[in-house]
Coordinates of C-alpha atoms and ligand atoms in Angstrom, one line a residue:
M1 CA 120.4 141.1 84.4
K2 CA 118.5 139.4 81.6
K3 CA 116.1 136.5 82.4
L4 CA 116.3 133.2 80.6
Y5 CA 113.6 130.6 80.6
I6 CA 114.3 127.1 79.2
K7 CA 111.6 124.6 78.7
T8 CA 112.9 121.1 78.3
Y9 CA 111.1 118.2 76.6
G10 CA 112.2 114.6 76.2
C11 CA 115.2 112.7 77.5
Q12 CA 118.0 113.2 80.1
M13 CA 120.3 114.3 77.2
N14 CA 118.1 117.3 76.6
V15 CA 118.1 118.1 80.3
Y16 CA 121.9 118.0 80.2
D17 CA 121.9 120.2 77.0
S18 CA 119.5 122.7 78.6
A19 CA 121.9 123.1 81.6
R20 CA 124.8 123.6 79.2
M21 CA 122.9 126.2 77.3
A22 CA 122.3 128.1 80.5
D23 CA 126.0 127.9 81.3
L24 CA 126.8 129.2 77.8
L25 CA 124.5 132.2 78.2
A26 CA 125.5 133.1 81.8
P27 CA 128.5 135.2 80.6
L28 CA 126.1 137.2 78.4
G29 CA 124.2 138.2 81.6
F30 CA 121.3 135.7 81.4
T31 CA 120.0 134.2 84.7
P32 CA 117.6 131.3 84.6
V33 CA 114.0 131.9 85.7
D34 CA 111.2 129.4 85.9
D35 CA 108.4 131.0 83.9
A36 CA 108.2 132.4 80.5
A37 CA 106.1 135.5 81.2
S38 CA 108.9 137.6 82.7
A39 CA 111.7 136.2 80.5
D40 CA 113.8 138.2 78.0
M41 CA 114.7 135.0 76.2
V42 CA 112.9 131.7 76.0
I43 CA 114.4 128.5 74.7
L44 CA 112.2 125.5 73.9
N45 CA 114.6 122.5 74.0
T46 CA 112.5 120.0 72.0
C47 CA 112.2 116.3 71.5
H48 CA 111.1 114.5 68.3
I49 CA 111.1 110.9 69.4
R50 CA 107.3 110.3 69.4
E51 CA 104.2 111.7 67.9
K52 CA 102.9 115.2 67.8
A53 CA 106.2 116.6 69.2
A54 CA 106.3 119.2 66.5
E55 CA 102.6 120.1 67.0
K56 CA 103.1 120.6 70.8
V57 CA 106.1 122.9 70.1
Y58 CA 104.0 125.0 67.6
S59 CA 101.2 125.4 70.1
E60 CA 103.7 126.5 72.8
L61 CA 105.1 128.9 70.2
G62 CA 101.6 130.3 69.7
R63 CA 101.4 131.1 73.4
L64 CA 104.9 132.7 73.4
K65 CA 104.0 134.8 70.4
K66 CA 101.2 136.4 72.5
L67 CA 103.7 137.2 75.3
K68 CA 106.1 138.6 72.8
E69 CA 103.4 141.0 71.5
R70 CA 103.3 142.5 74.9
R71 CA 107.1 142.8 75.7
P72 CA 110.3 142.2 73.8
M73 CA 111.4 138.6 73.9
L74 CA 113.9 136.4 72.1
I75 CA 112.4 133.0 71.1
A76 CA 114.7 130.1 70.3
V77 CA 113.8 126.6 69.4
A78 CA 116.6 124.1 70.1
G79 CA 116.8 120.3 70.1
C80 CA 115.6 117.6 67.8
V81 CA 112.4 119.2 66.5
A82 CA 114.6 122.2 65.5
Q83 CA 116.9 119.9 63.7
A84 CA 114.2 118.1 61.9
E85 CA 112.1 121.1 60.9
G86 CA 114.9 123.6 60.3
A87 CA 113.8 126.8 58.3
E88 CA 110.3 125.5 58.2
M89 CA 109.8 126.6 61.8
I90 CA 110.5 130.2 61.0
A91 CA 108.3 130.1 58.0
R92 CA 105.4 128.6 60.1
Q93 CA 105.9 130.8 63.2
P94 CA 107.8 134.0 62.4
A95 CA 107.9 135.0 66.1
V96 CA 110.7 132.5 66.3
D97 CA 114.1 134.2 66.2
I98 CA 116.5 131.3 66.5
V99 CA 116.4 127.7 65.4
V100 CA 119.4 125.7 66.6
G101 CA 120.0 121.9 66.3
P102 CA 121.3 119.7 69.2
Q103 CA 124.9 119.8 67.7
S104 CA 125.0 123.5 67.2
Y105 CA 123.8 125.2 70.4
H106 CA 127.4 126.3 71.3
R107 CA 126.7 128.9 68.5
L108 CA 123.9 130.5 70.5
P109 CA 125.9 133.6 71.7
E110 CA 126.8 134.4 68.1
M111 CA 123.3 133.8 67.0
I112 CA 122.0 136.2 69.7
A113 CA 124.5 138.8 68.5
Q114 CA 123.4 138.3 65.0
I115 CA 119.7 139.0 66.0
A116 CA 120.9 142.1 67.9
R117 CA 122.5 143.4 64.7
G118 CA 119.0 143.2 63.2
T119 CA 119.8 140.5 60.6
G120 CA 116.5 138.8 61.2
H121 CA 116.3 135.2 62.1
A122 CA 119.2 132.8 62.8
L123 CA 119.4 129.2 61.9
E124 CA 122.1 126.6 62.6
T125 CA 121.4 122.9 62.2
D126 CA 124.5 121.1 61.0
F127 CA 127.7 121.0 62.9
P128 CA 129.4 117.9 64.3
A129 CA 129.1 117.1 68.0
R130 CA 132.9 117.4 68.3
D131 CA 132.8 121.1 67.7
K132 CA 130.1 121.5 70.2
F133 CA 131.9 119.8 73.1
D134 CA 135.1 121.7 72.3
A135 CA 133.2 125.0 72.4
L136 CA 131.2 124.6 75.5
P137 CA 132.4 126.6 78.6
E138 CA 134.1 124.7 81.4
E139 CA 132.2 126.7 84.1
A140 CA 129.0 125.0 84.8
A141 CA 126.2 125.7 87.3
P142 CA 126.3 122.9 90.0
Q143 CA 123.9 120.1 89.3
G144 CA 123.6 118.9 92.9
V145 CA 124.1 115.5 94.5
I146 CA 122.9 113.6 91.5
A147 CA 124.5 114.7 88.2
F148 CA 124.4 113.8 84.5
L149 CA 127.3 113.9 82.1
T150 CA 127.0 113.3 78.3
V151 CA 129.9 111.1 77.2
Q152 CA 128.5 110.0 73.8
E153 CA 126.1 111.3 71.3
G154 CA 124.3 110.2 68.2
C155 CA 123.6 106.8 66.8
D156 CA 124.7 104.6 63.8
K157 CA 122.2 101.8 64.5
F158 CA 119.3 103.1 62.4
C159 CA 116.4 101.2 64.1
T160 CA 113.7 101.6 61.5
F161 CA 111.3 103.4 63.9
C162 CA 113.8 105.9 65.3
V163 CA 114.6 109.6 64.4
V164 CA 117.7 109.8 66.5
P165 CA 120.3 108.9 63.8
Y166 CA 118.8 111.7 61.7
T167 CA 118.4 114.4 64.5
R168 CA 121.5 113.7 66.6
G169 CA 123.7 112.5 63.8
A170 CA 126.5 109.9 63.7
E171 CA 128.0 108.4 66.9
Y172 CA 130.6 110.5 68.6
S173 CA 132.4 109.7 71.8
R174 CA 134.0 112.5 73.9
P175 CA 137.7 112.0 74.9
V176 CA 138.3 110.4 78.3
T177 CA 140.3 113.4 79.7
D178 CA 137.4 115.8 78.9
I179 CA 134.9 113.6 80.6
E180 CA 137.2 113.1 83.6
D181 CA 137.7 116.9 84.0
E182 CA 134.0 117.5 83.8
A183 CA 133.3 114.6 86.3
R184 CA 135.9 116.2 88.7
R185 CA 134.2 119.6 88.5
L186 CA 130.8 118.0 89.2
V187 CA 132.2 116.1 92.2
D188 CA 133.9 119.3 93.5
S189 CA 130.5 121.0 93.3
G190 CA 128.8 118.3 95.4
A191 CA 127.9 115.5 93.0
R192 CA 128.0 112.0 94.6
E193 CA 126.4 110.1 91.8
I194 CA 127.0 110.6 88.1
T195 CA 124.9 109.1 85.3
L196 CA 126.9 108.8 82.1
L197 CA 124.6 109.7 79.2
G198 CA 124.6 108.7 75.5
Q199 CA 121.9 107.7 73.0
N200 CA 124.0 104.6 72.6
V201 CA 126.2 104.9 75.6
N202 CA 127.6 101.4 75.7
A203 CA 128.9 101.9 72.1
Y204 CA 131.3 104.4 73.7
R205 CA 134.7 104.4 72.1
G206 CA 136.4 107.6 73.2
L207 CA 140.0 108.5 72.9
G208 CA 141.9 107.6 76.0
P209 CA 145.0 109.4 77.5
D210 CA 147.1 106.5 76.1
G211 CA 146.1 107.3 72.5
K212 CA 143.9 104.2 72.4
R213 CA 140.1 103.9 72.1
W214 CA 138.6 103.2 75.5
S215 CA 135.4 101.2 76.1
L216 CA 132.6 102.3 78.5
A217 CA 133.8 99.8 81.0
Q218 CA 137.3 101.3 81.0
L219 CA 135.8 104.8 81.4
I220 CA 133.6 103.6 84.3
R221 CA 136.6 102.0 86.1
H222 CA 138.6 105.2 85.5
L223 CA 136.0 107.5 86.9
A224 CA 135.3 105.2 89.8
R225 CA 138.7 106.3 91.1
L226 CA 137.4 109.8 91.9
E227 CA 137.4 109.5 95.6
D228 CA 134.3 111.6 96.5
L229 CA 132.2 110.1 93.7
A230 CA 130.2 107.3 95.3
R231 CA 128.0 106.0 92.5
L232 CA 128.1 105.6 88.7
R233 CA 125.3 104.7 86.3
Y234 CA 125.0 104.8 82.5
T235 CA 122.1 105.1 80.1
T236 CA 120.9 104.2 77.4
S237 CA 122.4 100.9 76.2
H238 CA 121.9 98.7 73.2
P239 CA 121.9 94.9 73.7
R240 CA 124.4 94.5 70.8
D241 CA 127.0 96.6 72.6
M242 CA 126.8 94.9 76.0
T243 CA 130.4 93.7 76.0
N244 CA 132.0 91.2 78.4
D245 CA 134.1 93.9 80.0
L246 CA 131.0 95.9 80.8
I247 CA 129.2 92.9 82.2
A248 CA 132.3 92.2 84.3
A249 CA 132.2 95.8 85.6
H250 CA 128.8 95.0 87.1
A251 CA 130.3 92.2 89.0
D252 CA 133.4 93.8 90.4
E253 CA 133.1 97.6 90.3
P254 CA 131.4 98.5 93.6
K255 CA 130.6 102.1 92.5
L256 CA 128.7 100.9 89.4
M257 CA 125.0 100.6 90.6
P258 CA 123.1 97.4 90.1
F259 CA 120.6 98.8 87.7
L260 CA 120.6 98.5 83.9
H261 CA 118.3 100.1 81.4
L262 CA 118.6 97.8 78.4
P263 CA 115.8 98.4 75.9
V264 CA 114.6 95.3 74.0
Q265 CA 111.5 97.0 72.3
S266 CA 109.8 93.7 71.3
G267 CA 110.0 90.0 72.1
S268 CA 109.2 88.8 68.6
N269 CA 112.0 87.8 66.3
G270 CA 110.1 89.0 63.2
I271 CA 109.4 92.4 64.7
L272 CA 113.0 92.7 66.0
A273 CA 114.3 92.0 62.5
A274 CA 111.8 94.5 60.9
M275 CA 113.0 97.1 63.5
N276 CA 116.6 96.4 62.5
R277 CA 117.6 95.7 66.1
N278 CA 120.1 93.1 65.0
H279 CA 119.4 90.5 67.7
T280 CA 116.8 87.9 68.5
A281 CA 114.6 87.5 71.6
D282 CA 116.7 84.5 72.6
E283 CA 119.9 86.5 72.3
Y284 CA 118.5 89.1 74.6
L285 CA 117.4 86.5 77.1
H286 CA 120.8 84.9 77.0
L287 CA 122.4 88.3 77.6
V288 CA 120.2 88.8 80.6
E289 CA 121.3 85.5 81.9
R290 CA 125.0 86.4 81.5
I291 CA 124.4 89.8 83.3
R292 CA 122.6 88.0 86.2
A293 CA 125.3 85.3 86.4
A294 CA 127.9 88.1 86.8
N295 CA 125.8 89.9 89.4
P296 CA 122.4 88.5 90.4
D297 CA 121.5 91.8 92.1
V298 CA 121.3 93.8 88.8
A299 CA 117.7 95.1 88.3
L300 CA 116.7 95.4 84.7
S301 CA 114.6 98.1 82.9
S302 CA 113.6 98.3 79.3
D303 CA 111.7 100.3 76.6
F304 CA 108.9 98.6 74.6
I305 CA 107.1 99.6 71.4
V306 CA 103.7 98.0 70.8
G307 CA 101.9 98.1 67.4
F308 CA 105.1 98.4 65.3
P309 CA 104.0 97.9 61.6
G310 CA 103.1 94.3 60.9
E311 CA 102.9 93.3 64.6
T312 CA 100.4 90.3 64.9
E313 CA 98.7 88.9 68.0
A314 CA 101.4 86.2 68.1
D315 CA 104.2 88.9 67.9
F316 CA 102.6 90.7 70.8
A317 CA 102.2 87.5 72.8
A318 CA 106.0 86.9 72.3
T319 CA 106.7 90.3 73.9
L320 CA 104.5 89.4 76.9
S321 CA 106.3 86.1 77.2
L322 CA 109.7 87.8 77.2
V323 CA 108.5 90.3 79.8
R324 CA 107.3 87.4 82.0
E325 CA 110.6 85.6 81.6
V326 CA 112.9 88.6 82.4
K327 CA 110.9 90.3 85.2
F328 CA 111.7 93.9 84.9
S329 CA 112.1 96.2 87.9
Q330 CA 110.6 99.1 85.9
A331 CA 110.0 99.8 82.2
F332 CA 108.7 102.4 79.7
S333 CA 106.3 101.4 76.9
F334 CA 104.9 103.3 74.0
K335 CA 102.5 102.9 71.1
Y336 CA 104.5 102.9 67.8
S337 CA 104.3 106.4 66.3
P338 CA 105.3 106.9 62.7
R339 CA 108.2 109.4 62.4
P340 CA 108.5 111.2 59.1
G341 CA 111.6 110.1 57.2
T342 CA 112.1 106.8 59.0
P343 CA 111.7 103.5 57.1
A344 CA 108.9 102.1 59.4
A345 CA 106.7 105.1 58.7
T346 CA 105.9 103.9 55.2
M347 CA 105.2 100.2 56.3
K348 CA 101.7 98.9 56.7
Q349 CA 100.4 100.4 60.0
V350 CA 98.6 98.6 62.9
P351 CA 95.2 100.3 63.7
E352 CA 95.2 102.7 66.6
P353 CA 92.6 100.8 68.8
V354 CA 94.8 97.6 68.5
K355 CA 97.9 99.6 69.6
K356 CA 95.9 101.1 72.5
E357 CA 94.7 97.7 73.7
R358 CA 98.1 96.1 73.5
L359 CA 99.7 99.0 75.4
A360 CA 97.2 98.7 78.2
I361 CA 97.8 94.9 78.5
L362 CA 101.6 95.3 78.4
Q363 CA 101.6 98.2 80.9
A364 CA 99.4 96.2 83.4
V365 CA 102.0 93.4 83.3
L366 CA 104.9 95.8 83.7
T367 CA 103.3 97.7 86.5
E368 CA 102.7 94.4 88.3
Q369 CA 106.3 93.5 87.9
Q370 CA 107.4 96.9 89.2
R371 CA 105.2 96.4 92.3
A372 CA 106.5 92.9 92.8
F373 CA 110.1 94.2 92.6
N374 CA 109.3 97.0 95.1
R375 CA 107.5 94.5 97.4
A376 CA 110.6 92.4 97.5
C377 CA 112.4 95.4 99.0
E378 CA 110.1 95.6 102.0
G379 CA 112.0 94.9 105.2
R380 CA 115.4 95.2 103.5
M381 CA 118.2 97.5 104.5
M382 CA 119.6 99.5 101.6
P383 CA 122.1 102.3 101.1
V384 CA 120.2 105.4 100.1
L385 CA 121.9 108.5 98.6
F386 CA 119.9 111.5 99.9
E387 CA 119.4 114.1 97.2
S388 CA 116.8 116.7 98.3
E389 CA 114.4 117.7 100.9
G390 CA 111.0 116.1 100.9
R391 CA 107.6 117.7 101.1
K392 CA 107.4 117.4 104.8
R393 CA 109.7 119.2 107.3
G394 CA 112.8 117.2 108.0
Q395 CA 111.9 114.6 105.3
A396 CA 114.5 113.8 102.6
T397 CA 114.3 112.0 99.3
G398 CA 117.0 109.8 98.0
R399 CA 117.7 107.0 95.6
S400 CA 118.1 103.3 96.2
P401 CA 120.8 101.5 94.3
Y402 CA 118.0 100.3 91.9
L403 CA 116.9 103.9 91.1
Q404 CA 113.8 103.8 93.3
P405 CA 113.0 107.1 95.0
V406 CA 113.0 106.6 98.8
H407 CA 111.4 109.0 101.2
V408 CA 112.7 109.1 104.8
E409 CA 111.6 111.2 107.8
S410 CA 114.1 113.2 109.9
A411 CA 116.8 112.8 107.3
S412 CA 117.2 116.2 105.8
H413 CA 120.6 116.6 107.6
L414 CA 121.9 113.8 105.5
I415 CA 121.5 115.3 102.0
G416 CA 124.6 114.4 100.0
E417 CA 125.3 111.4 102.1
I418 CA 124.6 107.7 101.7
S419 CA 122.9 106.1 104.7
E420 CA 121.5 102.7 105.5
V421 CA 117.7 102.8 105.4
R422 CA 115.2 100.1 106.4
I423 CA 112.4 99.9 103.8
E424 CA 109.0 99.9 105.5
T425 CA 106.3 100.9 103.0
V426 CA 106.2 100.1 99.4
L427 CA 104.3 102.1 96.8
T428 CA 104.3 101.5 93.0
N429 CA 106.7 104.3 92.2
S430 CA 108.6 104.9 95.4
L431 CA 109.5 103.5 98.8
R432 CA 109.4 104.8 102.3
G433 CA 111.8 103.9 105.0
S434 CA 113.5 104.9 108.2
L435 CA 117.1 105.5 109.1
A436 CA 119.1 102.7 110.7
Q437 CA 119.9 103.9 114.3
S438 CA 123.5 105.0 113.7
H439 CA 122.4 107.5 111.0
A440 CA 119.5 109.2 112.9
A441 CA 120.1 112.8 114.0
R442 CA 121.3 113.3 117.6
P443 CA 118.5 114.6 119.7
A444 CA 118.9 118.3 120.6
Q445 CA 120.1 119.1 124.1
N446 CA 116.8 119.8 125.8
E447 CA 115.1 116.8 124.1
A448 CA 117.9 114.7 125.4
R449 CA 117.3 115.9 128.9
A450 CA 113.6 115.2 128.6
L451 CA 114.3 111.5 127.7
Ligands
LIG501 N1 107.4 105.3 68.3 C1 107.3 104.8 69.6 N2 108.3 104.8 70.4 C2 109.5 105.1 70.0 N3 110.7 105.1 70.6 C3 111.6 105.6 69.7 N4 111.0 105.9 68.6 C4 109.7 105.6 68.7 C5 108.6 105.6 67.8 N5 108.7 106.0 66.5 C6 110.9 104.7 72.0 C7 111.8 103.5 72.0 C8 113.1 104.1 72.6 C9 112.6 105.1 73.5 C10 113.5 106.2 73.9 O1 111.5 105.7 72.7 O2 111.3 102.5 72.9 O3 113.9 103.1 73.2
LIG502 FE1 117.2 105.0 68.0 FE2 118.4 103.7 70.1 FE3 117.9 102.4 67.7 FE4 119.8 104.3 67.9 S1 119.8 102.3 69.0 S2 118.3 104.1 66.3 S3 118.9 105.8 69.4 S4 116.4 103.2 69.2

């Protein structure tokens, strides 16, 4: 048995890719382990979205090189830094054996064989996503109660700050039948909730069994028919692709959870135009209104970038005003970080202290909104899907419909099930509650007698 350690950076799509790499290498005798020191092969599955990503990877590689000096070890760099740096990685850190981009990792077995033949390093950075999905094995390690499934990859939007169109390539949607088969396998191995993943997931246009292109809403309604699948989510969406049929699905598809991550990035029209987002702040607000009109229960989340080149105080104030108007249930916010090769990297930059100050102000408002959203849940009953055991004995952790982690005592017998929970305590990032009576564990015989 050979030991495989995969370190994953970045988004859920990388988490999915890492799991698929493990599936791909299982037939070669590799078993996953959770530290690098004892591993025969280490894969760094990297992310390039924000600053210093490459530097972090090089310093991790420096540490791995030391381990490799003591015992034989294959070192592979996968993901978006591998795609962006290519052969440069091997030149800079010769301890690296394999560099494989996010569309080429299905070639890993061949690349390992190539190294074993003593041909030196192996590099693969340009194959279309189509080949990858066709080549991945059907057998997959179970993901558990909450699972992720990549349905779409790549992006044609070319926001001026973003590396994704360069590292993940053009938009590609997997065919409906392939997705359905994978969803069925996930459900058969215990998944009750599936999040459909894509860089631009609501731009999904996969080939349907009828030979036509299906929308994400059609795909969701189709997957919702899987009986043991209780919940569906999707991420990440672009406001421009929020079609009427997808909004309607939030109104009348009960398995589609009332939570939507819909990044707006900025509330200033000038900055949105410079970012090439192709919509205005008002168009976003109008979209939010339409979503809430369809289903007032939908909680909204977003990504924000502060200090994009040219962002003035007035632009930043416009972002704060949009945030105050929408009231997000949670959000991610970042300082703009120039990415080599993207148009915004060569624009006039905002000074670092200004970015830092704006980020702190924005995050304070967003954290307050998250607290307010959570506070409004206090005293409510909500269906919680229990996912794993908590830290304390008998405790279980689950997820609310709005993606909040919920901790409940005496609930570990309910993992994999959805139960009504009364929310009692509210923290910034999670909730605590107790089981509604009908879901509580029956007391053991002797306890019952004592009562
Ligand atoms: N700088 C800062 N944040 C970025 N993001 C993407 N590119 C950059 C960048 N160059 C953020 C966006 C995106 C999220 C995944 O990462 O907000 O929605
Ligand atoms: Fe990047 Fe998303 Fe813009 Fe595509 S839509 S370029 S992935 S930020």
